[in-house]
Amino acid sequence: MYMVCVYDVDEKRCAKVMKVLRKYLFHIQKSVFEGGLTPKSYRDLLCDLRKVSIETDSILFYISYNEKQMYKESLYRTCEPMNILI
């Protein structure tokens, strides 16, 4: 799966979140990462992020399983279903 991750966290946790994301994805901009992950590496990423973040942090994942659709998922918040046609 291909994904884009964007985050907005407190400065105290920003470096830790960035360090975790760099292990799995490519750093594109200040708080934006992208790349391809297997389902297992995605689960590992979520587990590692939960260790360095808290529920009030905003960490969003835009996930694409094919070339035509992308889905939005949040680490902590419930997102309304969203299909983005590319």
Short mmCIF file of N, CA, C and O in Angstrom, two decimals:
data_model
loop_
_atom_site.label_atom_id
_atom_site.label_comp_id
_atom_site.label_asym_id
_atom_site.label_seq_id
_atom_site.Cartn_x
_atom_site.Cartn_y
_atom_site.Cartn_z
N MET A 1 0.84 -1.18 0.00
CA MET A 1 0.00 0.00 0.00
C MET A 1 0.89 1.24 0.00
O MET A 1 1.98 1.22 0.54
N TYR A 2 0.38 2.29 -0.63
CA TYR A 2 1.09 3.57 -0.68
C TYR A 2 0.39 4.51 0.29
O TYR A 2 -0.85 4.52 0.38
N MET A 3 1.15 5.31 1.02
CA MET A 3 0.50 6.23 1.95
C MET A 3 1.25 7.55 2.08
O MET A 3 2.45 7.63 1.81
N VAL A 4 0.47 8.55 2.48
CA VAL A 4 0.99 9.86 2.85
C VAL A 4 0.60 10.05 4.31
O VAL A 4 -0.54 9.81 4.69
N CYS A 5 1.56 10.45 5.14
CA CYS A 5 1.30 10.70 6.55
C CYS A 5 1.59 12.17 6.84
O CYS A 5 2.65 12.69 6.47
N VAL A 6 0.64 12.83 7.49
CA VAL A 6 0.84 14.22 7.94
C VAL A 6 0.56 14.25 9.44
O VAL A 6 -0.28 13.52 9.94
N TYR A 7 1.28 15.10 10.14
CA TYR A 7 1.07 15.13 11.59
C TYR A 7 1.20 16.55 12.12
O TYR A 7 1.84 17.41 11.54
N ASP A 8 0.55 16.77 13.26
CA ASP A 8 0.63 18.02 14.00
C ASP A 8 0.66 17.63 15.47
O ASP A 8 -0.36 17.25 16.04
N VAL A 9 1.84 17.67 16.07
CA VAL A 9 2.01 17.25 17.46
C VAL A 9 2.74 18.35 18.22
O VAL A 9 3.33 19.25 17.64
N ASP A 10 2.69 18.27 19.53
CA ASP A 10 3.38 19.22 20.39
C ASP A 10 4.89 19.16 20.12
O ASP A 10 5.44 18.11 19.80
N GLU A 11 5.54 20.30 20.26
CA GLU A 11 6.98 20.39 20.00
C GLU A 11 7.79 19.37 20.80
O GLU A 11 8.82 18.88 20.33
N LYS A 12 7.32 19.03 21.98
CA LYS A 12 8.05 18.09 22.84
C LYS A 12 8.14 16.70 22.20
O LYS A 12 9.09 15.97 22.44
N ARG A 13 7.13 16.34 21.42
CA ARG A 13 7.09 15.01 20.81
C ARG A 13 7.41 15.02 19.32
O ARG A 13 7.54 13.96 18.70
N CYS A 14 7.56 16.17 18.74
CA CYS A 14 7.76 16.30 17.30
C CYS A 14 8.98 15.50 16.81
O CYS A 14 8.90 14.76 15.84
N ALA A 15 10.11 15.65 17.45
CA ALA A 15 11.33 14.96 17.02
C ALA A 15 11.18 13.45 17.13
O ALA A 15 11.66 12.71 16.27
N LYS A 16 10.50 12.99 18.17
CA LYS A 16 10.31 11.54 18.35
C LYS A 16 9.40 10.98 17.27
O LYS A 16 9.66 9.90 16.72
N VAL A 17 8.32 11.69 16.95
CA VAL A 17 7.40 11.24 15.89
C VAL A 17 8.14 11.22 14.55
O VAL A 17 8.04 10.25 13.79
N MET A 18 8.91 12.26 14.28
CA MET A 18 9.65 12.33 13.02
C MET A 18 10.65 11.18 12.92
O MET A 18 10.81 10.56 11.86
N LYS A 19 11.32 10.86 14.01
CA LYS A 19 12.30 9.77 14.01
C LYS A 19 11.63 8.43 13.69
O LYS A 19 12.17 7.63 12.92
N VAL A 20 10.47 8.19 14.26
CA VAL A 20 9.73 6.95 13.98
C VAL A 20 9.32 6.90 12.51
O VAL A 20 9.52 5.90 11.82
N LEU A 21 8.75 7.99 12.01
CA LEU A 21 8.29 8.02 10.63
C LEU A 21 9.43 7.83 9.64
O LEU A 21 9.27 7.18 8.60
N ARG A 22 10.61 8.35 9.96
CA ARG A 22 11.77 8.20 9.07
C ARG A 22 12.20 6.74 8.92
O ARG A 22 12.83 6.38 7.94
N LYS A 23 11.88 5.91 9.91
CA LYS A 23 12.22 4.49 9.82
C LYS A 23 11.39 3.78 8.75
O LYS A 23 11.81 2.75 8.22
N TYR A 24 10.21 4.31 8.44
CA TYR A 24 9.27 3.61 7.56
C TYR A 24 8.98 4.34 6.25
O TYR A 24 8.64 3.69 5.26
N LEU A 25 9.04 5.68 6.26
CA LEU A 25 8.60 6.47 5.11
C LEU A 25 9.66 7.51 4.73
O LEU A 25 10.61 7.73 5.47
N PHE A 26 9.46 8.16 3.59
CA PHE A 26 10.36 9.20 3.12
C PHE A 26 9.87 10.57 3.58
O PHE A 26 8.68 10.88 3.46
N HIS A 27 10.77 11.40 4.08
CA HIS A 27 10.44 12.73 4.55
C HIS A 27 10.30 13.67 3.35
O HIS A 27 11.26 13.88 2.62
N ILE A 28 9.13 14.25 3.17
CA ILE A 28 8.84 15.10 2.02
C ILE A 28 8.90 16.58 2.39
O ILE A 28 9.52 17.38 1.70
N GLN A 29 8.20 16.95 3.46
CA GLN A 29 8.19 18.32 3.97
C GLN A 29 8.25 18.27 5.48
O GLN A 29 8.33 17.19 6.05
N LYS A 30 8.14 19.41 6.14
CA LYS A 30 8.28 19.48 7.60
C LYS A 30 7.50 18.38 8.32
O LYS A 30 8.05 17.66 9.13
N SER A 31 6.23 18.25 8.06
CA SER A 31 5.42 17.26 8.77
C SER A 31 4.70 16.33 7.80
O SER A 31 3.60 15.86 8.08
N VAL A 32 5.33 16.05 6.67
CA VAL A 32 4.73 15.18 5.65
C VAL A 32 5.72 14.08 5.26
O VAL A 32 6.87 14.36 4.96
N PHE A 33 5.22 12.86 5.28
CA PHE A 33 6.00 11.69 4.87
C PHE A 33 5.18 10.89 3.88
O PHE A 33 3.95 10.93 3.90
N GLU A 34 5.86 10.13 3.01
CA GLU A 34 5.15 9.27 2.08
C GLU A 34 5.99 8.04 1.76
O GLU A 34 7.21 8.03 1.99
N GLY A 35 5.33 7.03 1.25
CA GLY A 35 6.05 5.83 0.84
C GLY A 35 5.15 4.62 0.80
O GLY A 35 3.96 4.69 1.13
N GLY A 36 5.73 3.51 0.40
CA GLY A 36 5.01 2.25 0.34
C GLY A 36 5.31 1.39 1.55
O GLY A 36 6.46 1.32 2.00
N LEU A 37 4.29 0.74 2.08
CA LEU A 37 4.43 -0.13 3.24
C LEU A 37 3.67 -1.43 3.02
O LEU A 37 2.64 -1.44 2.35
N THR A 38 4.16 -2.49 3.63
CA THR A 38 3.39 -3.73 3.68
C THR A 38 2.40 -3.60 4.84
O THR A 38 2.59 -2.76 5.74
N PRO A 39 1.37 -4.44 4.88
CA PRO A 39 0.45 -4.38 6.02
C PRO A 39 1.16 -4.57 7.37
O PRO A 39 0.84 -3.91 8.35
N LYS A 40 2.15 -5.46 7.43
CA LYS A 40 2.87 -5.68 8.68
C LYS A 40 3.69 -4.46 9.07
O LYS A 40 3.68 -4.05 10.24
N SER A 41 4.39 -3.86 8.11
CA SER A 41 5.19 -2.68 8.47
C SER A 41 4.28 -1.51 8.86
O SER A 41 4.65 -0.69 9.71
N TYR A 42 3.08 -1.45 8.29
CA TYR A 42 2.12 -0.41 8.70
C TYR A 42 1.69 -0.64 10.15
O TYR A 42 1.65 0.30 10.95
N ARG A 43 1.40 -1.87 10.53
CA ARG A 43 1.04 -2.17 11.93
C ARG A 43 2.20 -1.84 12.87
O ARG A 43 1.99 -1.30 13.95
N ASP A 44 3.42 -2.16 12.44
CA ASP A 44 4.60 -1.83 13.25
C ASP A 44 4.75 -0.32 13.42
O ASP A 44 5.07 0.17 14.51
N LEU A 45 4.52 0.42 12.34
CA LEU A 45 4.58 1.88 12.39
C LEU A 45 3.57 2.43 13.39
O LEU A 45 3.90 3.27 14.23
N LEU A 46 2.33 1.95 13.32
CA LEU A 46 1.29 2.42 14.26
C LEU A 46 1.69 2.12 15.70
O LEU A 46 1.52 2.96 16.59
N CYS A 47 2.22 0.94 15.94
CA CYS A 47 2.65 0.55 17.29
C CYS A 47 3.76 1.48 17.79
O CYS A 47 3.72 1.97 18.92
N ASP A 48 4.75 1.74 16.94
CA ASP A 48 5.86 2.63 17.33
C ASP A 48 5.37 4.06 17.57
O ASP A 48 5.84 4.73 18.48
N LEU A 49 4.44 4.53 16.74
CA LEU A 49 3.92 5.89 16.93
C LEU A 49 3.14 6.02 18.23
O LEU A 49 3.19 7.06 18.89
N ARG A 50 2.39 4.99 18.60
CA ARG A 50 1.63 5.04 19.84
C ARG A 50 2.55 5.16 21.06
O ARG A 50 2.16 5.68 22.10
N LYS A 51 3.78 4.68 20.94
CA LYS A 51 4.74 4.75 22.05
C LYS A 51 5.27 6.17 22.27
O LYS A 51 5.70 6.50 23.37
N VAL A 52 5.26 7.00 21.22
CA VAL A 52 5.87 8.34 21.33
C VAL A 52 4.85 9.47 21.20
O VAL A 52 5.22 10.63 21.23
N SER A 53 3.57 9.14 21.06
CA SER A 53 2.55 10.18 20.88
C SER A 53 1.43 9.97 21.89
O SER A 53 1.39 8.97 22.60
N ILE A 54 0.53 10.94 21.95
CA ILE A 54 -0.63 10.85 22.84
C ILE A 54 -1.89 11.07 22.02
O ILE A 54 -1.84 11.51 20.87
N GLU A 55 -3.04 10.80 22.62
CA GLU A 55 -4.30 10.83 21.89
C GLU A 55 -4.69 12.20 21.36
O GLU A 55 -5.46 12.29 20.41
N THR A 56 -4.18 13.26 21.93
CA THR A 56 -4.54 14.60 21.44
C THR A 56 -3.71 15.00 20.22
O THR A 56 -3.99 16.01 19.59
N ASP A 57 -2.68 14.22 19.89
CA ASP A 57 -1.88 14.50 18.69
C ASP A 57 -2.70 14.18 17.44
O ASP A 57 -3.55 13.29 17.45
N SER A 58 -2.42 14.88 16.39
CA SER A 58 -3.08 14.64 15.11
C SER A 58 -2.07 13.98 14.16
O SER A 58 -1.10 14.63 13.75
N ILE A 59 -2.29 12.71 13.88
CA ILE A 59 -1.45 11.97 12.95
C ILE A 59 -2.38 11.30 11.95
O ILE A 59 -3.13 10.39 12.31
N LEU A 60 -2.35 11.77 10.72
CA LEU A 60 -3.28 11.30 9.70
C LEU A 60 -2.55 10.51 8.63
O LEU A 60 -1.43 10.85 8.24
N PHE A 61 -3.22 9.48 8.13
CA PHE A 61 -2.69 8.64 7.06
C PHE A 61 -3.66 8.66 5.88
O PHE A 61 -4.84 8.40 6.05
N TYR A 62 -3.15 8.96 4.71
CA TYR A 62 -3.91 8.88 3.47
C TYR A 62 -3.38 7.65 2.74
O TYR A 62 -2.21 7.61 2.36
N ILE A 63 -4.22 6.64 2.60
CA ILE A 63 -3.78 5.33 2.14
C ILE A 63 -4.40 5.00 0.79
O ILE A 63 -5.60 5.18 0.59
N SER A 64 -3.57 4.49 -0.11
CA SER A 64 -4.04 4.06 -1.42
C SER A 64 -3.66 2.60 -1.63
O SER A 64 -2.50 2.23 -1.49
N TYR A 65 -4.66 1.79 -1.96
CA TYR A 65 -4.42 0.38 -2.25
C TYR A 65 -4.36 0.13 -3.75
O TYR A 65 -3.98 -0.94 -4.19
N ASN A 66 -4.79 1.12 -4.51
CA ASN A 66 -4.71 1.01 -5.96
C ASN A 66 -4.49 2.41 -6.54
O ASN A 66 -4.41 3.38 -5.81
N GLU A 67 -4.44 2.51 -7.83
CA GLU A 67 -4.12 3.79 -8.46
C GLU A 67 -5.29 4.77 -8.50
O GLU A 67 -5.12 5.91 -8.87
N LYS A 68 -6.49 4.35 -8.14
CA LYS A 68 -7.67 5.19 -8.32
C LYS A 68 -8.28 5.72 -7.04
O LYS A 68 -9.03 6.66 -7.08
N GLN A 69 -8.01 5.12 -5.90
CA GLN A 69 -8.66 5.54 -4.67
C GLN A 69 -7.65 5.73 -3.54
O GLN A 69 -6.64 5.04 -3.47
N MET A 70 -7.98 6.66 -2.65
CA MET A 70 -7.16 6.89 -1.47
C MET A 70 -8.12 7.00 -0.28
O MET A 70 -9.19 7.57 -0.39
N TYR A 71 -7.72 6.46 0.87
CA TYR A 71 -8.54 6.47 2.07
C TYR A 71 -7.82 7.25 3.16
O TYR A 71 -6.61 7.20 3.27
N LYS A 72 -8.59 7.92 4.00
CA LYS A 72 -8.02 8.71 5.09
C LYS A 72 -8.23 7.95 6.40
O LYS A 72 -9.32 7.46 6.67
N GLU A 73 -7.17 7.88 7.23
CA GLU A 73 -7.25 7.20 8.50
C GLU A 73 -6.47 8.02 9.52
O GLU A 73 -5.44 8.61 9.20
N SER A 74 -6.96 8.07 10.75
CA SER A 74 -6.29 8.80 11.82
C SER A 74 -5.78 7.83 12.86
O SER A 74 -6.41 6.80 13.11
N LEU A 75 -4.66 8.14 13.48
CA LEU A 75 -4.12 7.27 14.51
C LEU A 75 -5.05 7.23 15.72
O LEU A 75 -5.27 6.18 16.29
N TYR A 76 -5.63 8.34 16.10
CA TYR A 76 -6.48 8.39 17.30
C TYR A 76 -7.93 8.75 17.03
O TYR A 76 -8.83 8.27 17.68
N ARG A 77 -8.19 9.65 16.09
CA ARG A 77 -9.55 10.13 15.88
C ARG A 77 -10.26 9.30 14.82
O ARG A 77 -9.64 8.79 13.91
N THR A 78 -11.59 9.23 14.95
CA THR A 78 -12.38 8.54 13.94
C THR A 78 -12.60 9.49 12.77
O THR A 78 -12.98 10.64 12.95
N CYS A 79 -12.31 9.02 11.58
CA CYS A 79 -12.48 9.83 10.38
C CYS A 79 -13.72 9.36 9.63
O CYS A 79 -14.02 8.17 9.61
N GLU A 80 -14.40 10.31 9.05
CA GLU A 80 -15.51 9.95 8.18
C GLU A 80 -14.94 9.26 6.95
O GLU A 80 -13.86 9.61 6.49
N PRO A 81 -15.67 8.27 6.43
CA PRO A 81 -15.16 7.60 5.21
C PRO A 81 -14.94 8.62 4.12
O PRO A 81 -15.74 9.53 3.92
N MET A 82 -13.84 8.48 3.43
CA MET A 82 -13.50 9.44 2.38
C MET A 82 -12.80 8.70 1.25
O MET A 82 -11.82 8.01 1.49
N ASN A 83 -13.33 8.79 0.08
CA ASN A 83 -12.67 8.25 -1.10
C ASN A 83 -12.24 9.41 -1.95
O ASN A 83 -13.03 10.26 -2.32
N ILE A 84 -10.97 9.45 -2.27
CA ILE A 84 -10.45 10.48 -3.15
C ILE A 84 -10.09 9.79 -4.46
O ILE A 84 -9.25 8.92 -4.49
N LEU A 85 -10.76 10.18 -5.50
CA LEU A 85 -10.43 9.61 -6.80
C LEU A 85 -9.26 10.35 -7.39
O LEU A 85 -9.24 11.57 -7.45
N ILE A 86 -8.29 9.61 -7.82
CA ILE A 86 -7.07 10.21 -8.35
C ILE A 86 -7.11 10.16 -9.88
O ILE A 86 -7.48 9.23 -10.48
#
